[in-house]
PDB file of C-alpha atoms in Angstrom:
ATOM      1  CA  MET A   1     -38.540 -12.502 295.362  1.00 49.00           C
ATOM      2  CA  GLU A   2     -41.550 -10.985 293.625  1.00 62.00           C
ATOM      3  CA  GLU A   3     -43.737 -13.550 291.823  1.00 76.00           C
ATOM      4  CA  ALA A   4     -43.738 -13.359 288.017  1.00 91.00           C
ATOM      5  CA  VAL A   5     -47.003 -12.165 286.466  1.00 93.00           C
ATOM      6  CA  LYS A   6     -48.601 -12.857 283.099  1.00 96.00           C
ATOM      7  CA  LEU A   7     -51.218 -10.753 281.346  1.00 97.00           C
ATOM      8  CA  ILE A   8     -53.907 -12.486 279.284  1.00 98.00           C
ATOM      9  CA  VAL A   9     -55.541 -10.351 276.591  1.00 97.00           C
ATOM     10  CA  GLN A  10     -58.517 -11.925 274.828  1.00 98.00           C
ATOM     11  CA  GLY A  11     -61.923 -11.473 273.265  1.00 97.00           C
ATOM     12  CA  PRO A  12     -63.603 -11.630 269.841  1.00 97.00           C
ATOM     13  CA  GLN A  13     -61.961  -8.326 268.878  1.00 96.00           C
ATOM     14  CA  ALA A  14     -58.508  -9.204 270.239  1.00 97.00           C
ATOM     15  CA  SER A  15     -55.660  -9.071 267.721  1.00 97.00           C
ATOM     16  CA  LEU A  16     -51.884  -9.246 267.813  1.00 96.00           C
ATOM     17  CA  HIS A  17     -51.774  -5.486 267.242  1.00 96.00           C
ATOM     18  CA  ILE A  18     -53.997  -4.825 270.275  1.00 96.00           C
ATOM     19  CA  ALA A  19     -52.027  -7.321 272.372  1.00 96.00           C
ATOM     20  CA  HIS A  20     -48.729  -5.600 271.559  1.00 96.00           C
ATOM     21  CA  HIS A  21     -50.224  -2.209 272.402  1.00 95.00           C
ATOM     22  CA  VAL A  22     -51.459  -3.463 275.773  1.00 95.00           C
ATOM     23  CA  ALA A  23     -48.193  -5.322 276.400  1.00 94.00           C
ATOM     24  CA  ALA A  24     -46.248  -2.094 275.900  1.00 94.00           C
ATOM     25  CA  LEU A  25     -48.324  -0.411 278.605  1.00 95.00           C
ATOM     26  CA  ALA A  26     -47.348  -3.237 280.970  1.00 94.00           C
ATOM     27  CA  ASN A  27     -43.682  -3.252 279.881  1.00 93.00           C
ATOM     28  CA  ALA A  28     -44.041  -6.901 278.844  1.00 93.00           C
ATOM     29  CA  ARG A  29     -40.980  -8.597 277.369  1.00 92.00           C
ATOM     30  CA  GLU A  30     -42.863 -11.134 275.224  1.00 94.00           C
ATOM     31  CA  VAL A  31     -46.267 -11.634 273.569  1.00 96.00           C
ATOM     32  CA  ARG A  32     -47.403 -15.112 272.540  1.00 96.00           C
ATOM     33  CA  PRO A  33     -50.645 -16.143 270.782  1.00 97.00           C
ATOM     34  CA  LEU A  34     -52.803 -18.630 272.700  1.00 96.00           C
ATOM     35  CA  GLY A  35     -55.342 -18.800 269.902  1.00 92.00           C
ATOM     36  CA  GLU A  36     -56.791 -16.625 267.184  1.00 93.00           C
ATOM     37  CA  HIS A  37     -58.163 -14.082 269.656  1.00 97.00           C
ATOM     38  CA  ALA A  38     -56.169 -14.707 272.841  1.00 98.00           C
ATOM     39  CA  PHE A  39     -52.637 -13.647 273.785  1.00 98.00           C
ATOM     40  CA  ARG A  40     -50.266 -14.127 276.705  1.00 97.00           C
ATOM     41  CA  CYS A  41     -47.923 -11.316 277.710  1.00 96.00           C
ATOM     42  CA  ASP A  42     -45.034 -12.353 279.956  1.00 95.00           C
ATOM     43  CA  GLY A  43     -42.644 -10.402 282.143  1.00 91.00           C
ATOM     44  CA  VAL A  44     -45.173  -7.670 282.810  1.00 91.00           C
ATOM     45  CA  LYS A  45     -44.729  -5.000 285.456  1.00 85.00           C
ATOM     46  CA  VAL A  46     -47.656  -4.539 287.813  1.00 87.00           C
ATOM     47  CA  ASP A  47     -48.661  -1.549 289.876  1.00 90.00           C
ATOM     48  CA  ALA A  48     -51.897   0.382 290.267  1.00 90.00           C
ATOM     49  CA  ASP A  49     -51.106   2.826 287.454  1.00 93.00           C
ATOM     50  CA  ILE A  50     -50.228   0.030 285.023  1.00 92.00           C
ATOM     51  CA  ARG A  51     -53.356  -1.923 285.906  1.00 92.00           C
ATOM     52  CA  ASP A  52     -55.491   1.157 285.309  1.00 93.00           C
ATOM     53  CA  ALA A  53     -53.772   1.910 282.003  1.00 94.00           C
ATOM     54  CA  VAL A  54     -54.171  -1.673 280.778  1.00 94.00           C
ATOM     55  CA  ARG A  55     -57.795  -1.913 281.824  1.00 91.00           C
ATOM     56  CA  GLY A  56     -58.582   1.409 280.191  1.00 94.00           C
ATOM     57  CA  ALA A  57     -56.912   0.414 276.934  1.00 95.00           C
ATOM     58  CA  CYS A  58     -58.627  -2.968 276.898  1.00 95.00           C
ATOM     59  CA  ALA A  59     -62.028  -1.449 277.612  1.00 93.00           C
ATOM     60  CA  ALA A  60     -61.517   1.008 274.747  1.00 95.00           C
ATOM     61  CA  ALA A  61     -60.489  -1.843 272.425  1.00 96.00           C
ATOM     62  CA  GLY A  62     -63.364  -4.084 273.510  1.00 97.00           C
ATOM     63  CA  VAL A  63     -61.165  -6.872 274.904  1.00 98.00           C
ATOM     64  CA  ASP A  64     -60.619  -8.506 278.284  1.00 98.00           C
ATOM     65  CA  ALA A  65     -57.417  -8.326 280.328  1.00 96.00           C
ATOM     66  CA  ALA A  66     -56.377 -10.434 283.303  1.00 97.00           C
ATOM     67  CA  PHE A  67     -53.238 -10.234 285.453  1.00 96.00           C
ATOM     68  CA  LEU A  68     -52.370 -13.645 286.924  1.00 96.00           C
ATOM     69  CA  PRO A  69     -49.403 -15.464 288.463  1.00 95.00           C
ATOM     70  CA  ALA A  70     -47.244 -16.681 285.585  1.00 93.00           C
ATOM     71  CA  SER A  71     -47.032 -20.184 287.072  1.00 92.00           C
ATOM     72  CA  LEU A  72     -50.793 -20.671 287.461  1.00 94.00           C
ATOM     73  CA  THR A  73     -52.092 -23.932 285.934  1.00 95.00           C
ATOM     74  CA  LEU A  74     -55.319 -25.940 286.058  1.00 96.00           C
ATOM     75  CA  LYS A  75     -53.444 -28.497 288.169  1.00 94.00           C
ATOM     76  CA  ASP A  76     -53.621 -25.951 290.998  1.00 95.00           C
ATOM     77  CA  PHE A  77     -57.410 -26.487 291.183  1.00 98.00           C
ATOM     78  CA  ARG A  78     -59.802 -29.293 292.055  1.00 98.00           C
ATOM     79  CA  LEU A  79     -63.236 -27.659 291.774  1.00 98.00           C
ATOM     80  CA  LEU A  80     -65.096 -25.402 289.349  1.00 98.00           C
ATOM     81  CA  ALA A  81     -68.194 -23.814 290.923  1.00 98.00           C
ATOM     82  CA  MET A  82     -70.566 -21.706 288.846  1.00 98.00           C
ATOM     83  CA  ASP A  83     -73.624 -19.588 289.322  1.00 98.00           C
ATOM     84  CA  MET A  84     -76.440 -20.416 286.884  1.00 98.00           C
ATOM     85  CA  ASP A  85     -78.549 -17.408 285.882  1.00 97.00           C
ATOM     86  CA  SER A  86     -76.691 -14.940 283.642  1.00 97.00           C
ATOM     87  CA  THR A  87     -73.531 -16.989 284.149  1.00 98.00           C
ATOM     88  CA  LEU A  88     -73.761 -20.582 282.932  1.00 98.00           C
ATOM     89  CA  ILE A  89     -76.906 -19.572 281.052  1.00 98.00           C
ATOM     90  CA  THR A  90     -77.816 -16.310 279.346  1.00 97.00           C
ATOM     91  CA  ILE A  91     -81.167 -15.675 281.078  1.00 96.00           C
ATOM     92  CA  GLU A  92     -82.536 -15.033 284.553  1.00 94.00           C
ATOM     93  CA  CYS A  93     -85.001 -17.916 284.803  1.00 95.00           C
ATOM     94  CA  ILE A  94     -87.291 -16.191 287.287  1.00 93.00           C
ATOM     95  CA  ASP A  95     -87.663 -13.199 284.968  1.00 93.00           C
ATOM     96  CA  GLU A  96     -88.685 -15.481 282.107  1.00 93.00           C
ATOM     97  CA  ILE A  97     -91.146 -17.374 284.322  1.00 92.00           C
ATOM     98  CA  ALA A  98     -92.628 -14.040 285.379  1.00 91.00           C
ATOM     99  CA  ASP A  99     -93.047 -13.151 281.724  1.00 91.00           C
ATOM    100  CA  MET A 100     -95.683 -15.893 281.607  1.00 84.00           C
ATOM    101  CA  GLN A 101     -97.652 -13.815 284.113  1.00 84.00           C
ATOM    102  CA  GLY A 102     -97.053 -10.539 282.311  1.00 90.00           C
ATOM    103  CA  LEU A 103     -94.843  -9.460 285.194  1.00 87.00           C
ATOM    104  CA  LYS A 104     -91.350  -9.647 283.682  1.00 90.00           C
ATOM    105  CA  ALA A 105     -90.569  -5.942 284.026  1.00 89.00           C
ATOM    106  CA  GLU A 106     -91.599  -5.853 287.683  1.00 88.00           C
ATOM    107  CA  VAL A 107     -89.705  -9.008 288.618  1.00 86.00           C
ATOM    108  CA  ALA A 108     -86.635  -8.119 286.521  1.00 86.00           C
ATOM    109  CA  GLU A 109     -86.340  -4.796 288.339  1.00 89.00           C
ATOM    110  CA  ILE A 110     -86.184  -6.612 291.683  1.00 87.00           C
ATOM    111  CA  THR A 111     -83.705  -9.143 290.244  1.00 86.00           C
ATOM    112  CA  GLU A 112     -81.386  -6.403 289.006  1.00 87.00           C
ATOM    113  CA  ALA A 113     -81.444  -4.583 292.346  1.00 86.00           C
ATOM    114  CA  ALA A 114     -80.653  -7.825 294.185  1.00 83.00           C
ATOM    115  CA  MET A 115     -77.771  -8.657 291.835  1.00 83.00           C
ATOM    116  CA  ARG A 116     -76.331  -5.177 292.346  1.00 88.00           C
ATOM    117  CA  GLY A 117     -76.413  -5.833 296.082  1.00 84.00           C
ATOM    118  CA  GLU A 118     -79.073  -3.206 296.812  1.00 87.00           C
ATOM    119  CA  LEU A 119     -81.608  -5.689 298.246  1.00 83.00           C
ATOM    120  CA  ASP A 120     -81.322  -8.642 300.604  1.00 86.00           C
ATOM    121  CA  PHE A 121     -81.321 -11.684 298.338  1.00 89.00           C
ATOM    122  CA  SER A 122     -83.613 -13.909 300.410  1.00 91.00           C
ATOM    123  CA  GLU A 123     -86.256 -11.220 300.822  1.00 88.00           C
ATOM    124  CA  SER A 124     -86.039 -10.262 297.159  1.00 89.00           C
ATOM    125  CA  LEU A 125     -86.483 -13.905 296.138  1.00 92.00           C
ATOM    126  CA  LYS A 126     -89.554 -14.286 298.323  1.00 92.00           C
ATOM    127  CA  ARG A 127     -91.039 -11.125 296.802  1.00 90.00           C
ATOM    128  CA  ARG A 128     -90.406 -12.325 293.266  1.00 92.00           C
ATOM    129  CA  VAL A 129     -91.633 -15.879 293.823  1.00 93.00           C
ATOM    130  CA  ALA A 130     -94.815 -14.573 295.479  1.00 92.00           C
ATOM    131  CA  LEU A 131     -95.683 -12.886 292.192  1.00 90.00           C
ATOM    132  CA  LEU A 132     -95.670 -16.284 290.473  1.00 93.00           C
ATOM    133  CA  GLU A 133     -98.531 -17.669 292.571  1.00 93.00           C
ATOM    134  CA  GLY A 134    -101.082 -19.546 290.492  1.00 94.00           C
ATOM    135  CA  LEU A 135     -98.876 -20.010 287.444  1.00 93.00           C
ATOM    136  CA  ASP A 136     -99.126 -23.424 285.790  1.00 93.00           C
ATOM    137  CA  ALA A 137     -96.006 -25.407 286.721  1.00 93.00           C
ATOM    138  CA  ALA A 138     -95.800 -26.565 283.083  1.00 92.00           C
ATOM    139  CA  SER A 139     -94.549 -23.083 282.216  1.00 93.00           C
ATOM    140  CA  LEU A 140     -91.182 -24.048 283.708  1.00 95.00           C
ATOM    141  CA  GLN A 141     -90.738 -26.590 280.936  1.00 95.00           C
ATOM    142  CA  GLU A 142     -91.541 -23.925 278.363  1.00 94.00           C
ATOM    143  CA  VAL A 143     -88.835 -21.658 279.774  1.00 95.00           C
ATOM    144  CA  PHE A 144     -86.301 -24.495 279.787  1.00 96.00           C
ATOM    145  CA  GLU A 145     -87.032 -25.637 276.257  1.00 95.00           C
ATOM    146  CA  GLN A 146     -87.702 -22.337 274.510  1.00 95.00           C
ATOM    147  CA  ARG A 147     -85.780 -19.627 276.345  1.00 95.00           C
ATOM    148  CA  LEU A 148     -82.858 -21.130 278.229  1.00 97.00           C
ATOM    149  CA  ARG A 149     -79.549 -20.974 276.369  1.00 98.00           C
ATOM    150  CA  LEU A 150     -76.035 -21.746 277.550  1.00 98.00           C
ATOM    151  CA  SER A 151     -73.596 -18.850 277.686  1.00 98.00           C
ATOM    152  CA  PRO A 152     -70.977 -18.787 274.908  1.00 98.00           C
ATOM    153  CA  GLY A 153     -68.079 -21.107 275.648  1.00 98.00           C
ATOM    154  CA  ALA A 154     -69.874 -23.025 278.419  1.00 98.00           C
ATOM    155  CA  ARG A 155     -69.473 -26.481 276.895  1.00 98.00           C
ATOM    156  CA  ALA A 156     -65.833 -25.850 275.977  1.00 98.00           C
ATOM    157  CA  LEU A 157     -65.026 -24.689 279.517  1.00 98.00           C
ATOM    158  CA  LEU A 158     -66.655 -27.735 281.081  1.00 98.00           C
ATOM    159  CA  ALA A 159     -64.907 -30.085 278.676  1.00 98.00           C
ATOM    160  CA  GLY A 160     -61.563 -28.487 279.476  1.00 97.00           C
ATOM    161  CA  VAL A 161     -61.859 -28.677 283.242  1.00 98.00           C
ATOM    162  CA  LYS A 162     -63.172 -32.235 283.140  1.00 97.00           C
ATOM    163  CA  VAL A 163     -60.131 -33.346 281.148  1.00 97.00           C
ATOM    164  CA  ALA A 164     -58.018 -31.708 283.868  1.00 97.00           C
ATOM    165  CA  GLY A 165     -59.881 -33.714 286.516  1.00 97.00           C
ATOM    166  CA  LEU A 166     -61.802 -30.912 288.250  1.00 98.00           C
ATOM    167  CA  ARG A 167     -65.158 -31.526 289.909  1.00 98.00           C
ATOM    168  CA  THR A 168     -67.946 -29.349 288.535  1.00 98.00           C
ATOM    169  CA  MET A 169     -70.628 -27.662 290.623  1.00 98.00           C
ATOM    170  CA  LEU A 170     -73.657 -25.546 289.780  1.00 98.00           C
ATOM    171  CA  VAL A 171     -74.782 -23.574 292.846  1.00 98.00           C
ATOM    172  CA  SER A 172     -77.633 -21.186 292.241  1.00 97.00           C
ATOM    173  CA  GLY A 173     -80.091 -18.851 293.882  1.00 96.00           C
ATOM    174  CA  GLY A 174     -82.408 -20.003 291.100  1.00 96.00           C
ATOM    175  CA  PHE A 175     -84.477 -23.162 290.952  1.00 97.00           C
ATOM    176  CA  THR A 176     -83.860 -26.900 291.025  1.00 97.00           C
ATOM    177  CA  TYR A 177     -86.154 -27.408 288.025  1.00 97.00           C
ATOM    178  CA  PHE A 178     -83.415 -25.873 285.866  1.00 98.00           C
ATOM    179  CA  THR A 179     -80.244 -26.827 287.748  1.00 98.00           C
ATOM    180  CA  GLU A 180     -81.162 -30.524 287.847  1.00 98.00           C
ATOM    181  CA  ARG A 181     -81.817 -30.612 284.109  1.00 98.00           C
ATOM    182  CA  LEU A 182     -78.598 -28.764 283.361  1.00 98.00           C
ATOM    183  CA  GLN A 183     -76.689 -31.083 285.670  1.00 98.00           C
ATOM    184  CA  LYS A 184     -77.930 -34.065 283.695  1.00 98.00           C
ATOM    185  CA  GLU A 185     -77.431 -32.468 280.272  1.00 98.00           C
ATOM    186  CA  LEU A 186     -73.901 -31.240 281.021  1.00 98.00           C
ATOM    187  CA  SER A 187     -72.812 -34.147 283.268  1.00 98.00           C
ATOM    188  CA  LEU A 188     -72.080 -31.821 286.188  1.00 98.00           C
ATOM    189  CA  ASP A 189     -71.056 -33.481 289.433  1.00 98.00           C
ATOM    190  CA  ILE A 190     -73.140 -31.391 291.845  1.00 97.00           C
ATOM    191  CA  SER A 191     -76.022 -28.933 291.754  1.00 97.00           C
ATOM    192  CA  ARG A 192     -77.824 -26.965 294.426  1.00 97.00           C
ATOM    193  CA  ALA A 193     -80.659 -24.465 294.142  1.00 98.00           C
ATOM    194  CA  ASN A 194     -84.075 -23.490 295.508  1.00 97.00           C
ATOM    195  CA  LEU A 195     -87.164 -25.682 295.258  1.00 97.00           C
ATOM    196  CA  LEU A 196     -90.302 -23.987 293.968  1.00 96.00           C
ATOM    197  CA  GLU A 197     -93.376 -25.179 295.848  1.00 96.00           C
ATOM    198  CA  VAL A 198     -96.075 -26.688 293.627  1.00 95.00           C
ATOM    199  CA  ASP A 199     -99.617 -27.688 294.615  1.00 95.00           C
ATOM    200  CA  GLN A 200    -102.001 -29.383 292.202  1.00 95.00           C
ATOM    201  CA  GLY A 201     -99.903 -28.344 289.227  1.00 95.00           C
ATOM    202  CA  LYS A 202     -99.727 -24.662 290.210  1.00 95.00           C
ATOM    203  CA  LEU A 203     -96.929 -22.606 291.744  1.00 95.00           C
ATOM    204  CA  THR A 204     -97.888 -21.574 295.273  1.00 96.00           C
ATOM    205  CA  GLY A 205     -95.712 -18.464 295.292  1.00 94.00           C
ATOM    206  CA  ARG A 206     -93.397 -19.957 297.918  1.00 96.00           C
ATOM    207  CA  VAL A 207     -89.996 -21.651 298.074  1.00 96.00           C
ATOM    208  CA  SER A 208     -89.688 -24.940 299.975  1.00 94.00           C
ATOM    209  CA  GLY A 209     -86.880 -25.328 302.498  1.00 93.00           C
ATOM    210  CA  GLN A 210     -83.788 -23.237 303.058  1.00 93.00           C
ATOM    211  CA  ILE A 211     -83.163 -20.463 300.560  1.00 95.00           C
ATOM    212  CA  VAL A 212     -79.830 -20.710 298.741  1.00 97.00           C
ATOM    213  CA  ASP A 213     -78.495 -17.246 299.494  1.00 96.00           C
ATOM    214  CA  ALA A 214     -74.946 -15.920 299.477  1.00 96.00           C
ATOM    215  CA  GLN A 215     -73.903 -17.676 302.675  1.00 97.00           C
ATOM    216  CA  ILE A 216     -75.380 -21.009 301.602  1.00 97.00           C
ATOM    217  CA  LYS A 217     -73.550 -20.717 298.304  1.00 98.00           C
ATOM    218  CA  ARG A 218     -70.304 -20.137 300.164  1.00 98.00           C
ATOM    219  CA  ALA A 219     -70.963 -23.010 302.569  1.00 98.00           C
ATOM    220  CA  THR A 220     -71.718 -25.326 299.642  1.00 98.00           C
ATOM    221  CA  VAL A 221     -68.408 -24.520 297.966  1.00 98.00           C
ATOM    222  CA  GLU A 222     -66.513 -24.877 301.241  1.00 98.00           C
ATOM    223  CA  ALA A 223     -68.188 -28.222 301.998  1.00 98.00           C
ATOM    224  CA  GLU A 224     -67.221 -29.649 298.616  1.00 97.00           C
ATOM    225  CA  CYS A 225     -63.645 -28.437 299.029  1.00 98.00           C
ATOM    226  CA  ALA A 226     -63.542 -30.086 302.451  1.00 98.00           C
ATOM    227  CA  ALA A 227     -64.882 -33.318 300.948  1.00 97.00           C
ATOM    228  CA  LEU A 228     -62.063 -33.184 298.410  1.00 97.00           C
ATOM    229  CA  GLY A 229     -59.548 -32.562 301.194  1.00 97.00           C
ATOM    230  CA  VAL A 230     -58.529 -29.141 299.903  1.00 97.00           C
ATOM    231  CA  SER A 231     -59.015 -25.512 300.896  1.00 97.00           C
ATOM    232  CA  GLY A 232     -61.025 -22.922 299.001  1.00 96.00           C
ATOM    233  CA  SER A 233     -57.831 -21.883 297.236  1.00 96.00           C
ATOM    234  CA  ALA A 234     -58.274 -24.994 295.063  1.00 98.00           C
ATOM    235  CA  ALA A 235     -61.611 -23.711 293.730  1.00 98.00           C
ATOM    236  CA  ILE A 236     -62.421 -21.605 290.685  1.00 98.00           C
ATOM    237  CA  VAL A 237     -65.696 -19.762 291.231  1.00 98.00           C
ATOM    238  CA  ILE A 238     -67.588 -17.933 288.484  1.00 98.00           C
ATOM    239  CA  GLY A 239     -70.470 -15.537 289.109  1.00 98.00           C
ATOM    240  CA  ASP A 240     -72.115 -12.298 288.073  1.00 96.00           C
ATOM    241  CA  GLY A 241     -74.105 -10.869 290.971  1.00 93.00           C
ATOM    242  CA  ALA A 242     -73.735  -9.740 294.575  1.00 93.00           C
ATOM    243  CA  ASN A 243     -75.188 -13.056 295.740  1.00 94.00           C
ATOM    244  CA  ASP A 244     -72.028 -14.726 294.376  1.00 97.00           C
ATOM    245  CA  LEU A 245     -69.500 -12.609 296.249  1.00 97.00           C
ATOM    246  CA  ALA A 246     -69.374 -14.742 299.399  1.00 97.00           C
ATOM    247  CA  MET A 247     -68.487 -17.936 297.514  1.00 98.00           C
ATOM    248  CA  MET A 248     -66.116 -16.042 295.258  1.00 98.00           C
ATOM    249  CA  SER A 249     -64.297 -14.689 298.310  1.00 98.00           C
ATOM    250  CA  VAL A 250     -63.096 -18.167 299.370  1.00 97.00           C
ATOM    251  CA  ALA A 251     -61.880 -19.168 295.894  1.00 98.00           C
ATOM    252  CA  GLY A 252     -58.316 -19.359 294.672  1.00 97.00           C
ATOM    253  CA  LEU A 253     -59.553 -17.762 291.461  1.00 98.00           C
ATOM    254  CA  SER A 254     -62.798 -15.794 291.225  1.00 98.00           C
ATOM    255  CA  VAL A 255     -64.137 -14.874 287.790  1.00 98.00           C
ATOM    256  CA  ALA A 256     -66.670 -12.099 287.211  1.00 98.00           C
ATOM    257  CA  PHE A 257     -68.578 -13.091 284.068  1.00 98.00           C
ATOM    258  CA  ARG A 258     -70.640 -10.341 282.403  1.00 96.00           C
ATOM    259  CA  ALA A 259     -70.892  -9.167 285.996  1.00 96.00           C
ATOM    260  CA  LYS A 260     -72.304  -6.253 287.931  1.00 92.00           C
ATOM    261  CA  PRO A 261     -69.727  -3.544 288.833  1.00 92.00           C
ATOM    262  CA  VAL A 262     -69.674  -4.550 292.516  1.00 92.00           C
ATOM    263  CA  VAL A 263     -68.611  -8.059 291.487  1.00 95.00           C
ATOM    264  CA  GLN A 264     -65.989  -6.928 288.977  1.00 94.00           C
ATOM    265  CA  LEU A 265     -64.363  -4.788 291.651  1.00 93.00           C
ATOM    266  CA  GLN A 266     -63.902  -7.760 293.999  1.00 95.00           C
ATOM    267  CA  ALA A 267     -63.184 -10.646 291.610  1.00 97.00           C
ATOM    268  CA  SER A 268     -59.692 -11.850 290.705  1.00 96.00           C
ATOM    269  CA  VAL A 269     -60.441 -11.400 287.002  1.00 97.00           C
ATOM    270  CA  ALA A 270     -63.338 -10.346 284.783  1.00 97.00           C
ATOM    271  CA  LEU A 271     -64.649 -11.571 281.446  1.00 98.00           C
ATOM    272  CA  ASN A 272     -66.838  -8.916 279.870  1.00 97.00           C
ATOM    273  CA  VAL A 273     -66.634  -9.861 276.180  1.00 98.00           C
ATOM    274  CA  SER A 274     -65.028 -13.318 276.109  1.00 98.00           C
ATOM    275  CA  GLY A 275     -66.964 -16.552 276.439  1.00 98.00           C
ATOM    276  CA  LEU A 276     -66.752 -18.796 279.475  1.00 98.00           C
ATOM    277  CA  ASP A 277     -64.054 -20.792 277.708  1.00 98.00           C
ATOM    278  CA  GLY A 278     -61.872 -17.711 278.124  1.00 98.00           C
ATOM    279  CA  VAL A 279     -61.207 -19.073 281.626  1.00 98.00           C
ATOM    280  CA  LEU A 280     -59.105 -21.817 280.042  1.00 98.00           C
ATOM    281  CA  ASN A 281     -56.742 -19.252 278.541  1.00 98.00           C
ATOM    282  CA  PHE A 282     -55.736 -18.177 282.053  1.00 98.00           C
ATOM    283  CA  PHE A 283     -53.838 -21.448 282.390  1.00 96.00           C
ATOM    284  CA  LYS A 284     -52.149 -21.764 278.995  1.00 91.00           C
TER     285      LYS A 284
END
């Protein structure tokens, strides 16, 4: 018997009128509000043409759409793993650090190419970090305090999954200076990232130890699932760049958040206009 599917339509511009229009494209039998700007459509029909029609209509209306098993609940999951830069937070920390050196444009160009999957992540990180050589390590605090902001809905998402009993993990190709502070501030269970090498108060332009690349991210998620006694299917993984695809591939639910096209194509669902708390609507 074919599994029942629900369609979640949401976003700041989402309305009951838009939801009914999208539901008609999917031949849904019922539309129910989940909140002021989120709707659940049940009894939808799913094939490639319907998916394309729904996605096209939602893109035109400026809302997000996600097809999911109707029975899916948060109880199906034990772990939430998130990328940091441009996912949990709105900035790319390394780009903002580089701005202190007057090199933001140069570094950001490399960052973008790496996130699109056009450059090897480890080599691109080494190139970018090398440009930071000689920068006062105190500039990291300035970035954290003055430029770092959480993505919309981040606190609500974390509160929701914690109530449901999920472990929370921040696994990043960024830097421990930021992940460790976010872990403390947000009461996350686990964090992993790269360690910037500092000598006499200055960045050396090198990373200490093993670089947290795509495969290390995946291994970190798999190790935590193993420690919990579950498979990767019990993990929700959220990311935005090519470096996140490996860990997203082992997840039961992968969420592309404000993501590059290559990530949206491979993720289970995508949130392009909704906040991170939009993930919670998948389970209502």
